[in-house]
Short mmCIF file of C-alpha atoms in Angstrom, two decimals:
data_model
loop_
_atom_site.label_atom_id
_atom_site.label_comp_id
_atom_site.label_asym_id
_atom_site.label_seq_id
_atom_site.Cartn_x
_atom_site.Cartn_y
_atom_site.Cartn_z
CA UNK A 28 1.33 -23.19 -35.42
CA UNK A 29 -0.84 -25.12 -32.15
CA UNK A 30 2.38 -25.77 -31.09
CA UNK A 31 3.44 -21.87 -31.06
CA UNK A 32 0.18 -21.08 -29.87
CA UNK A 33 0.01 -23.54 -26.61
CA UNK A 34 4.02 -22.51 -25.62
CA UNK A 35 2.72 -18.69 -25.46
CA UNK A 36 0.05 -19.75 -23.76
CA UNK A 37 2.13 -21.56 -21.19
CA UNK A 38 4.45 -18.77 -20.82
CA UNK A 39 1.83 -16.62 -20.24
CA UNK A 40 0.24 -18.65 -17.65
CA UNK A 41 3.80 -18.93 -15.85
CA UNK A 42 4.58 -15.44 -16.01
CA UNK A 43 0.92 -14.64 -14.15
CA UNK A 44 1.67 -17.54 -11.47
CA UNK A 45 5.61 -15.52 -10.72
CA UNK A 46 3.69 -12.35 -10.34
CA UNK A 47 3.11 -11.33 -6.92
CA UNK A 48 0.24 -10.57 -5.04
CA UNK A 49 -0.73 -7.27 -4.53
CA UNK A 50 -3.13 -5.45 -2.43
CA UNK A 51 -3.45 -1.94 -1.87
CA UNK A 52 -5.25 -0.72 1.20
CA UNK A 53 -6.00 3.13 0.43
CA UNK A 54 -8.54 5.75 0.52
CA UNK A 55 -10.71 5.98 -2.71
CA UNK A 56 -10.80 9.96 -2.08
CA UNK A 57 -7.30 11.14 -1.35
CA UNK A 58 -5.44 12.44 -3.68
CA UNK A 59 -2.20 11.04 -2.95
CA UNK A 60 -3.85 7.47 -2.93
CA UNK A 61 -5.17 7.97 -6.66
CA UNK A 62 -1.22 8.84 -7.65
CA UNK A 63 -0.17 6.03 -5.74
CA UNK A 64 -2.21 3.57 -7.43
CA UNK A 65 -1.59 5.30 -11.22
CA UNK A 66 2.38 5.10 -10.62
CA UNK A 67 1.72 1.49 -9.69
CA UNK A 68 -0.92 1.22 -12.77
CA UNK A 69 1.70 3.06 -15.22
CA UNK A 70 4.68 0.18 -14.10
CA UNK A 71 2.69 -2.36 -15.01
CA UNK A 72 1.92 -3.97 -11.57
CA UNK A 73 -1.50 -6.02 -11.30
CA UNK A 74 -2.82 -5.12 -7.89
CA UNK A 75 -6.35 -5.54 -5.49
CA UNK A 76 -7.90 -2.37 -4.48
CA UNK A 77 -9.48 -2.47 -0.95
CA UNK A 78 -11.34 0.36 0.78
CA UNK A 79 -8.84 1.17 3.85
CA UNK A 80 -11.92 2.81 5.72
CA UNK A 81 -14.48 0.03 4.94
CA UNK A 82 -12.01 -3.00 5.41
CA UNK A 83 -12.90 -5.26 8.64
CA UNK A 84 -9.43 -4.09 10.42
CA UNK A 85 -8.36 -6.37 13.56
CA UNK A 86 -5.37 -5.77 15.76
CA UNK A 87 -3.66 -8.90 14.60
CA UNK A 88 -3.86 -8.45 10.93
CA UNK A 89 -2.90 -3.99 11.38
CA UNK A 90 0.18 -5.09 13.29
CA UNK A 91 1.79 -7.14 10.90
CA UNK A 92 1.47 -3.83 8.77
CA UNK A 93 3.83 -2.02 11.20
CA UNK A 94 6.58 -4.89 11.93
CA UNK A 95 9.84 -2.77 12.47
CA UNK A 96 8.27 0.57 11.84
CA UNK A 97 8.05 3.17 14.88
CA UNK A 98 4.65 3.93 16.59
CA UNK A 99 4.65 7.53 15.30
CA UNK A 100 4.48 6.30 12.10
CA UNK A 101 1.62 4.03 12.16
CA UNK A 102 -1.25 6.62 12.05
CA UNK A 103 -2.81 9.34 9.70
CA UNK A 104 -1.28 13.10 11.00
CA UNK A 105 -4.13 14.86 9.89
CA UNK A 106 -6.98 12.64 10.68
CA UNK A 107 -9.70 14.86 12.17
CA UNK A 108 -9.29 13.29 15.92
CA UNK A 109 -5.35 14.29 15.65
CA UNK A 110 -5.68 17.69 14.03
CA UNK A 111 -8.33 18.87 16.53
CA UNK A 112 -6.50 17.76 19.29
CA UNK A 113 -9.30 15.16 20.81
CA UNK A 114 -6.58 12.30 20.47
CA UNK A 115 -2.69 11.85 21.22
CA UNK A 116 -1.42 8.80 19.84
CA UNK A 117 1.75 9.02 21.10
CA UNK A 118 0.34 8.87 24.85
CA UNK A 119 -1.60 5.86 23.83
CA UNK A 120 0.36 2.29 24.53
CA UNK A 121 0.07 0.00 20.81
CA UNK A 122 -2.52 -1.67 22.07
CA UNK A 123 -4.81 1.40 22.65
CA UNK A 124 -3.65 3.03 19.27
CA UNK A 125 -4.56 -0.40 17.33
CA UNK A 126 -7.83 -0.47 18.83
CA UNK A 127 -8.72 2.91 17.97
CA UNK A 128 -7.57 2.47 14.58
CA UNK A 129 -9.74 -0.44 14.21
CA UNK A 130 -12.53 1.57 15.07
CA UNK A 131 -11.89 4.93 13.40
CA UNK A 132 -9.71 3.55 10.12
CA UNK A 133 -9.38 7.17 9.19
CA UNK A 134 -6.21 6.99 11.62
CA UNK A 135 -4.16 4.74 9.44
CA UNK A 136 -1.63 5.93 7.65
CA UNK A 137 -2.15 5.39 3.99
CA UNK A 138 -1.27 3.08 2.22
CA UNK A 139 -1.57 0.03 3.60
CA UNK A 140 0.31 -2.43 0.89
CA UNK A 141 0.71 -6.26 1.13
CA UNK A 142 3.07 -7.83 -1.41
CA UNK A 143 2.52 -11.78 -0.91
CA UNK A 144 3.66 -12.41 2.78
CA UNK A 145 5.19 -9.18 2.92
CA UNK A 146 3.43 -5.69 4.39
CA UNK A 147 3.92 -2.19 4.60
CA UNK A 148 3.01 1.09 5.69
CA UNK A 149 2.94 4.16 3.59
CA UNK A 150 4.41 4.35 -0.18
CA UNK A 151 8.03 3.93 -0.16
CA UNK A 152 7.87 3.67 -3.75
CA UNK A 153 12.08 3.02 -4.26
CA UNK A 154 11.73 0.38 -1.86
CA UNK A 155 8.54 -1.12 -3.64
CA UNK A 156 9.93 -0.75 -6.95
CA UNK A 157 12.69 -2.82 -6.06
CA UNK A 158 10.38 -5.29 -4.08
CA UNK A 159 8.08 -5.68 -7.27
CA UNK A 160 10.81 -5.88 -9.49
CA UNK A 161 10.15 -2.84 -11.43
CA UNK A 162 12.67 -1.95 -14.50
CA UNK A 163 15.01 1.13 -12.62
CA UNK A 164 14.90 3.72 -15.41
CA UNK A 165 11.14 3.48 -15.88
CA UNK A 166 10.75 3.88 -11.45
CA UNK A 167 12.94 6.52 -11.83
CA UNK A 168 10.88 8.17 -14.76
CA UNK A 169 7.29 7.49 -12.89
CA UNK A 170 8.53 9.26 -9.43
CA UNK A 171 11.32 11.59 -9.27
CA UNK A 172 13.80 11.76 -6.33
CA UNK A 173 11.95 15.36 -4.93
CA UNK A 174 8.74 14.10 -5.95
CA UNK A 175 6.70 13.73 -2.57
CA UNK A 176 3.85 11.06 -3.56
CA UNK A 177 3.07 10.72 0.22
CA UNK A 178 2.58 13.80 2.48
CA UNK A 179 -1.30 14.72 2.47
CA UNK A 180 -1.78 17.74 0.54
CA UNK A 181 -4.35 19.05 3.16
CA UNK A 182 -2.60 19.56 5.84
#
């Protein structure tokens, strides 16, 4: 019976050492950042909430967040500075559009999602299925093919 007991107990512990690390960099308010995180929730992955707009952003740790991912991607469409027309990101050089994001996190596109050493911008959730190892049919079943869990609903 101890014996039973300690060998679930060590399986346990090894199964929570394979798992990886998680960290999801959204806004507490959006909408589409609350279904993100409950389709993550609902496949069972274990995962660090951080406030994208409170986080201590610096150029060197935003970059690695957009590693093979075109400028025009990196930022938030319908932050207030773009929709208005007071800022043009795609003017700006990387180093000006880093900076201002640093500033005015609001202008990061959401999510932000580090997986161990790996990091990502928005919520690809096929490819982050696959990354975290979730079981096909039930990724399938949490976000359909048409289902758009990323485009801002206020736009």
């Amino acid at each position: 019976m101890l014996l039973q007991w300690i060998e679930n107990l060590l399986l346990q512990w090894i199964e929570k050492l394979s798992r990886s690390k998680v960290v999801f960099y959204g806004k507490p308010t959006c909408i589409n950042n609350r279904k993100q995180r409950k389709i993550l929730q609902e496949a069972g992955i274990e995962f660090q909430e951080e406030n994208l707009l409170t986080y201590p952003w610096r150029k060197e740790t935003l970059i690695s967040y957009f590693v093979n991912t075109p400028k025009s991607q990196w930022y938030n469409k319908t932050a207030p500075a773009i929709k208005q027309g007071n800022m043009t990101p795609d003017s700006m050089t990387e180093d000006q559009l880093l900076d201002a994001m640093c500033l005015d996190p609001v202008l990061i596109r959401r999510p932000l999602i580090s997986i161990d050493d790996y990091k990502t911008v928005g919520f690809d959730w096929p490819m982050l299925a696959d990354l975290l190892k979730v079981d096909k049919a039930l990724a399938e079943q949490l976000v359909k093919p048409n289902d758009d869990v990323e485009t801002c609903v206020k736009v």
